[in-house]
CSV table of C-alpha atoms in Angstrom, one decimal:
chain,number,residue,atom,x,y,z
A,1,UNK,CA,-18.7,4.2,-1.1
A,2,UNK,CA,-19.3,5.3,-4.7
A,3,UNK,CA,-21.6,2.9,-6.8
A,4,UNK,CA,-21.8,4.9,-10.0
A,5,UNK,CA,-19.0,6.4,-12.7
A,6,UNK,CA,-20.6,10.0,-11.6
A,7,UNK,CA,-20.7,9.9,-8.2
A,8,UNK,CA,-17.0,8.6,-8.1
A,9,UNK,CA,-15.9,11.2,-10.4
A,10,UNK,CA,-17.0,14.1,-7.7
A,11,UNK,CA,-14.3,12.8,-5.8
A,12,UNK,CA,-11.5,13.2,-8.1
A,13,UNK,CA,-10.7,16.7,-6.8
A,14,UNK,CA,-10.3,16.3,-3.6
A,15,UNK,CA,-8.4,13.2,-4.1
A,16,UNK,CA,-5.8,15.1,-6.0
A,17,UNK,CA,-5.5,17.7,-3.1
A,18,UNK,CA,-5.1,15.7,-0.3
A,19,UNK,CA,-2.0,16.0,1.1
A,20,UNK,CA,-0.6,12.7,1.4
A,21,UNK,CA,1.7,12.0,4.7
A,22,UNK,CA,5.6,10.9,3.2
A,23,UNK,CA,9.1,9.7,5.4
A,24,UNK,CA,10.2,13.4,3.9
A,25,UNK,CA,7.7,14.9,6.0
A,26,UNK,CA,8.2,13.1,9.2
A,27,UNK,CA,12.2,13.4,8.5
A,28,UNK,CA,12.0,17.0,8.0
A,29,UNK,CA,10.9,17.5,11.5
A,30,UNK,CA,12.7,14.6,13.1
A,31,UNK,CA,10.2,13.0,15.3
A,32,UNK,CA,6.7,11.1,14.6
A,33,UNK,CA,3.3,11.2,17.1
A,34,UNK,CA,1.7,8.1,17.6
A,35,UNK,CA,-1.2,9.2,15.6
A,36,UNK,CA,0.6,9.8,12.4
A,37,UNK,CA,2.5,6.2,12.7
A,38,UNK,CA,-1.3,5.3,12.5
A,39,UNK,CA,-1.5,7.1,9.2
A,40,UNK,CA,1.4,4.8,7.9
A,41,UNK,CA,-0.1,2.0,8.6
A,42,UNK,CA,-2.5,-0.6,6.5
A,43,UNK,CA,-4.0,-3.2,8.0
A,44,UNK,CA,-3.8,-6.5,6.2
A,45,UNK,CA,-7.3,-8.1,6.1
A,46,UNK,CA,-7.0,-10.6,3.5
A,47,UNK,CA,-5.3,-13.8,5.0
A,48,UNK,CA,-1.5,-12.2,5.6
A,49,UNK,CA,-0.4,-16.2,6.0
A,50,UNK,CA,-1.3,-17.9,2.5
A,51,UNK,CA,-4.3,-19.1,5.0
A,52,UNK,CA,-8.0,-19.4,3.9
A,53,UNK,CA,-9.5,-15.9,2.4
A,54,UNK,CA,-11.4,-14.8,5.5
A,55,UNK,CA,-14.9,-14.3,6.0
A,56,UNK,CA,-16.7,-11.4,5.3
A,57,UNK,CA,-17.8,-10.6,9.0
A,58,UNK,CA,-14.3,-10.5,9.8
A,59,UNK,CA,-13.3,-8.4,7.0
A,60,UNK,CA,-16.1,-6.0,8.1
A,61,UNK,CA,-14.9,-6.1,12.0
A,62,UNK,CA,-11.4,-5.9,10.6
A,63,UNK,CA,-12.9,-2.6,9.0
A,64,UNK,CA,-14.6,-1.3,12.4
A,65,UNK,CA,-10.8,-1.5,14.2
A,66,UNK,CA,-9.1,-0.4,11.6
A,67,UNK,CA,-11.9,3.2,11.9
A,68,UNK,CA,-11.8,2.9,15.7
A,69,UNK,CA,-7.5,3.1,15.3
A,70,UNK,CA,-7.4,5.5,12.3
A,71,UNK,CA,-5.2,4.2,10.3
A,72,UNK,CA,-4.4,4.8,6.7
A,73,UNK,CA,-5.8,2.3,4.8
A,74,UNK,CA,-7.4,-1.9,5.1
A,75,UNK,CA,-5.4,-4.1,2.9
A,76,UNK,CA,-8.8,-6.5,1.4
A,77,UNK,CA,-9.3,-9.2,-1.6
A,78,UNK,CA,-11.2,-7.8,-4.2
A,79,UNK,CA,-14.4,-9.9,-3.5
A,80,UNK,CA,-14.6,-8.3,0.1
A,81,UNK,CA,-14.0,-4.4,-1.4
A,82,UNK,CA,-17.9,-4.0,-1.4
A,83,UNK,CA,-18.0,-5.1,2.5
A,84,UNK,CA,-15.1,-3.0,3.8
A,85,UNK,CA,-16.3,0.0,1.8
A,86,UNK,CA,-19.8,-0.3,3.3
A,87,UNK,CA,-18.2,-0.6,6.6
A,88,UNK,CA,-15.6,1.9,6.9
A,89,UNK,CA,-18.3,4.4,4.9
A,90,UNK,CA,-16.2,7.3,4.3
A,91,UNK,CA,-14.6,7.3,7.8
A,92,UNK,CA,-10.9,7.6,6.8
A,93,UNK,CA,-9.0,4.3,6.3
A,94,UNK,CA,-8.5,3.7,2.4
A,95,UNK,CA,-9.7,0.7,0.6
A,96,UNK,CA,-7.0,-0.7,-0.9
A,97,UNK,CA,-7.1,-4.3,-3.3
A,98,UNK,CA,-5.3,-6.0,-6.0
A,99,UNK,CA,-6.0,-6.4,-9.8
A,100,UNK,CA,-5.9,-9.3,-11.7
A,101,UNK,CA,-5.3,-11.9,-8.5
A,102,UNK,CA,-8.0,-14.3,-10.1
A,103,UNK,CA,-6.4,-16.3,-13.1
A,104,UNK,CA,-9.9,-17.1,-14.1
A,105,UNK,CA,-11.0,-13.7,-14.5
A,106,UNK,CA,-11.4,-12.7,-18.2
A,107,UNK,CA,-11.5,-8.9,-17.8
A,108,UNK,CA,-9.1,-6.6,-18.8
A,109,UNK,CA,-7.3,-4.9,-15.6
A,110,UNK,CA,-8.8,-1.4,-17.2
A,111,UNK,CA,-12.3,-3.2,-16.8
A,112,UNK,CA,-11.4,-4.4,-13.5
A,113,UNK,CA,-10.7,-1.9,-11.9
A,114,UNK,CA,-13.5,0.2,-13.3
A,115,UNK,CA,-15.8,-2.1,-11.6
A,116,UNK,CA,-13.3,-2.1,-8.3
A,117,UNK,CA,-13.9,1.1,-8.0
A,118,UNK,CA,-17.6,1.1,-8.1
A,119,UNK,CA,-17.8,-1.0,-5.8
A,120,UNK,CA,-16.0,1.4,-3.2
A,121,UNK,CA,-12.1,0.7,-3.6
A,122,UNK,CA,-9.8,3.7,-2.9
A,123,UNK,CA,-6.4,1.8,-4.2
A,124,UNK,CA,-5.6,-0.6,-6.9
A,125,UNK,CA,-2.1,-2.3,-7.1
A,126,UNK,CA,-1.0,-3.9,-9.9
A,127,UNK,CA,1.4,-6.5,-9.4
A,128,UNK,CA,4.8,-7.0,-11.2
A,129,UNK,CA,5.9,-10.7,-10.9
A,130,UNK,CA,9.9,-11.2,-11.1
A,131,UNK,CA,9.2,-13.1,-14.3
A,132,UNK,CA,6.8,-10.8,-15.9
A,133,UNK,CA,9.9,-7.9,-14.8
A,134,UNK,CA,12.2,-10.2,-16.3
A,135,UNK,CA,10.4,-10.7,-19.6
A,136,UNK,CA,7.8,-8.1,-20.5
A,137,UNK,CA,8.6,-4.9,-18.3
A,138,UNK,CA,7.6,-3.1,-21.3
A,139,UNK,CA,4.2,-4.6,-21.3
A,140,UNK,CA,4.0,-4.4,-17.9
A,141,UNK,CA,5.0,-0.7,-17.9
A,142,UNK,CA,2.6,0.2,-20.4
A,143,UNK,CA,-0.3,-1.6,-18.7
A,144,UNK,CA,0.2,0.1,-15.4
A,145,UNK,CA,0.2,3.5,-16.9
A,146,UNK,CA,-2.9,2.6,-18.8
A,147,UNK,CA,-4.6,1.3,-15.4
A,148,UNK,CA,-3.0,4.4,-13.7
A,149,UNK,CA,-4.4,7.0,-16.2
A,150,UNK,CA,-7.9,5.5,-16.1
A,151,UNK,CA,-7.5,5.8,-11.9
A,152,UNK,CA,-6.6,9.6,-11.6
A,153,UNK,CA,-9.6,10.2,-13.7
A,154,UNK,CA,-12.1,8.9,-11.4
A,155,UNK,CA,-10.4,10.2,-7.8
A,156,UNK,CA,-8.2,6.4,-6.9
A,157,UNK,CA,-5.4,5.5,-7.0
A,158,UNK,CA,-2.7,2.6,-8.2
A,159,UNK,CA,0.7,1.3,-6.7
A,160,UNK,CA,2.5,-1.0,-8.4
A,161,UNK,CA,4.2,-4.3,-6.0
A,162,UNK,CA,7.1,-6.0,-7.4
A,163,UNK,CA,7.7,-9.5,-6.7
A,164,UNK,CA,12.0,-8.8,-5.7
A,165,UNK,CA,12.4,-12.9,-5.3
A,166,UNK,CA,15.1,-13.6,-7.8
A,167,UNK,CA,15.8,-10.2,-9.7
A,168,UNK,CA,19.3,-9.0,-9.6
A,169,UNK,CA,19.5,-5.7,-7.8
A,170,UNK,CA,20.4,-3.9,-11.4
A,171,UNK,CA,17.0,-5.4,-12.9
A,172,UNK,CA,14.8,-4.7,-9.6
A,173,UNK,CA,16.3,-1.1,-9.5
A,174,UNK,CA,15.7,-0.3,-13.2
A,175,UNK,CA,12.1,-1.3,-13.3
A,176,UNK,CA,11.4,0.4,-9.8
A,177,UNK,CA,13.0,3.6,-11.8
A,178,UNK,CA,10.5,3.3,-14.5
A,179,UNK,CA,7.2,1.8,-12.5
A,180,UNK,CA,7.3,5.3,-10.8
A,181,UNK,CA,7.0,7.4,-14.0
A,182,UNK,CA,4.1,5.4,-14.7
A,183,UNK,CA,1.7,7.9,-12.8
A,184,UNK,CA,1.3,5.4,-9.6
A,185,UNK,CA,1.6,6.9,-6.0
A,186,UNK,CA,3.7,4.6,-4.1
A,187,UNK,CA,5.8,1.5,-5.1
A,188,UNK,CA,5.6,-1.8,-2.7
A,189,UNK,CA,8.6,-4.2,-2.3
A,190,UNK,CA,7.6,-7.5,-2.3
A,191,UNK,CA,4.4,-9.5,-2.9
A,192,UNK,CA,2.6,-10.9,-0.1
A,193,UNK,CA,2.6,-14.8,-0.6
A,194,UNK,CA,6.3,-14.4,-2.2
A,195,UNK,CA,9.7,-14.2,0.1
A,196,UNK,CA,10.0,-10.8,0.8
A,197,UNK,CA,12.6,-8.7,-0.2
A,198,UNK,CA,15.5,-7.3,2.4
A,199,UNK,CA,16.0,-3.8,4.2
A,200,UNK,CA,18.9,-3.0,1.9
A,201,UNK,CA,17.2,-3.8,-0.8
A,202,UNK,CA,14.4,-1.6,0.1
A,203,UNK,CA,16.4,1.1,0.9
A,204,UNK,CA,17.9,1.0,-2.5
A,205,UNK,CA,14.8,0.7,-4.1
A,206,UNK,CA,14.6,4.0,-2.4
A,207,UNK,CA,17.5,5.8,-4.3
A,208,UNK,CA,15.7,5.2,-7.6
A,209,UNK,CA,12.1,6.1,-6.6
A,210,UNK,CA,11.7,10.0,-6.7
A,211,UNK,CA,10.7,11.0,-3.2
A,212,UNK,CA,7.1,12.6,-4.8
A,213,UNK,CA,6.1,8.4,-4.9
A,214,UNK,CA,5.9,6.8,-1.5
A,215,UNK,CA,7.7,3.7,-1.2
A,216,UNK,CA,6.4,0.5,1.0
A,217,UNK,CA,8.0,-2.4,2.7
A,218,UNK,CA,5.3,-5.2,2.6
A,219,UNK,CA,6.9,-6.9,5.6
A,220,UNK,CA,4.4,-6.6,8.0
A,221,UNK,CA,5.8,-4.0,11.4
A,222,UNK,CA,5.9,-5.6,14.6
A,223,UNK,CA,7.5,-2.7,16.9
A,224,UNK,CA,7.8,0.6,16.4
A,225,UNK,CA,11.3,0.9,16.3
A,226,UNK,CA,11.5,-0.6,13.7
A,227,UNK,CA,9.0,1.6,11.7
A,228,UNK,CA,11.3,4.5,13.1
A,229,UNK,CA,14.1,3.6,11.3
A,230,UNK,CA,12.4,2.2,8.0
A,231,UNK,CA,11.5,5.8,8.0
A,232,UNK,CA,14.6,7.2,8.6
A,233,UNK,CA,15.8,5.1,5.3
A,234,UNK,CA,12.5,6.4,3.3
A,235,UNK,CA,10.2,4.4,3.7
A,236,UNK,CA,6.7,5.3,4.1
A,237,UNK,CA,4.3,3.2,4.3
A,238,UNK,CA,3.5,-0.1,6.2
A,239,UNK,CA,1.8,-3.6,6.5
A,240,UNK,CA,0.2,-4.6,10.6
A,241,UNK,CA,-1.8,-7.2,11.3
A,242,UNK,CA,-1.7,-6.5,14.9
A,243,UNK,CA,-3.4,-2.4,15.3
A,244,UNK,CA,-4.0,-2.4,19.0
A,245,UNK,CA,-1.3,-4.7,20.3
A,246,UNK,CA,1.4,-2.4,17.8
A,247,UNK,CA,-0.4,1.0,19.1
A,248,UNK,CA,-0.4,0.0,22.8
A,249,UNK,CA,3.9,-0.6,22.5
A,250,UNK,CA,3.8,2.9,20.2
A,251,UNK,CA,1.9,4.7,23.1
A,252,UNK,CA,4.1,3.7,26.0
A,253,UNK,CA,7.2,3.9,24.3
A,254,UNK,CA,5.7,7.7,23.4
A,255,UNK,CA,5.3,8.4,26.8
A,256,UNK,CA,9.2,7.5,27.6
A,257,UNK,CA,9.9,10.2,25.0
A,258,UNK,CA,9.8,11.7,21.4
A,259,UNK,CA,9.5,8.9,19.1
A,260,UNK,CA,12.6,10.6,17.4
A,261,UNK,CA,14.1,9.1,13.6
A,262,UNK,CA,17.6,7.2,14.1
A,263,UNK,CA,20.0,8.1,11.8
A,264,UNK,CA,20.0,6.4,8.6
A,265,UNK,CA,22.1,3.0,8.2
């Protein structure tokens, strides 16, 4: 991955023009492969369980799967970006990591994430906390545009993950409205040490996101029915711990027939 300002820079282009797989796509056709369920998948590789931060060897192996698989992006703490970058070395899953998770760290997110994405991350999220929603969503709006802005420039991304746990649906659904004018790509419901937030109110989070930012369910899939008809409701991207065990059920529910969307509940 990128180590210098310049080099990450030459990227920015062809950032910008890759097409990026959405529900709308998959919807429009009516049916999903197995290998583009891969390409909505992000495997969590940073302790999913509130557990100890795991080690670096099994970030990187975590990394080697994750290339073997295909999938869209590794889900890593910012001190293991450097390792999974190295590892998956341009390969196709995304780096993705989170900004400001270390209360000791006196860097600005803008300065973060600079040095984030030096060190080889794809995908910064910025996390909106139910208080901070609550409290100081203009702050918080003007800081993830700010972080956003700087992003673009250099070819990565940000997607912003509100915290749902104790917003009223009115609150959650007004600063989901404005987070995606903010210049981020995709918009996750629910933190990952925090209770996560429910199908309906992902789906509604949906109604207020325009469909041109993707829209995650942090709950972590388990069969791929499920993913079929968290699509079906909009939703495009996903949370495994699990690649080969989830892709092995995929596959030989594939080969029983078209992996085919329900319709919407």
């Amino acid at each position: 991955m990128a180590q210098t300002p310049g080099r990450r820079a030459t990227l920015a282009e062809g950032a910008a023009a890759r097409h990026v797989l959405s529900s709308a796509d998959l919807l429009e056709r009516g049916c999903v492969t197995p290998g583009e369920v891969l390409a909505l998948l992000e495997l969590r590789l940073y302790g999913a369980h509130g557990d100890r931060p795991p080690t670096t060897s099994a970030v990187e192996l975590g990394c080697a799967v994750a290339v073997d698989w295909g999938v869209g992006a590794v889900l890593t703490r910012p001190g293991h970006v450097r390792a999974a970058a190295a590892t998956l070395a341009h390969r196709g899953p995304a780096v993705v990591t989170a900004l400001g998770l270390d209360d000791s760290d006196p860097r600005p997110l803008q300065v973060e994430a600079r040095d984030l994405i030096r060190e080889g991350a794809d995908d910064l999220a910025v996390m909106a906390p139910a208080d901070r929603v609550e409290g100081d969503l203009v702050g918080l709006l003007e800081q993830v545009e700010e972080v956003a802005h700087f992003a673009s420039g250099v070819g990565a991304r940000v997607r912003a993950v509100v915290d749902t746990r104790g917003l009223s649906r009115c609150v959650l659904l007004d600063a989901c409205e404005k987070l995606a004018h903010t210049g981020i790509w995709l918009v996750q419901g629910g933190l990952w040490r925090s209770t996560l937030p429910s199908f309906s109110e992902v789906k509604a989070m949906r109604q207020v996101v325009p469909r041109d930012v993707l829209l995650k369910w942090t709950a972590p899939m388990m069969r791929v029915d499920t993913l079929l008809s968290c699509v079906a409701a909009g939703v495009d991207r996903f949370s495994i711990d699990d690649v080969p065990g989830f892709m092995a059920h995929t596959i030989a529910r594939a080969e029983l027939g078209p992996l085919v969307f329900p319709d919407p509940v």
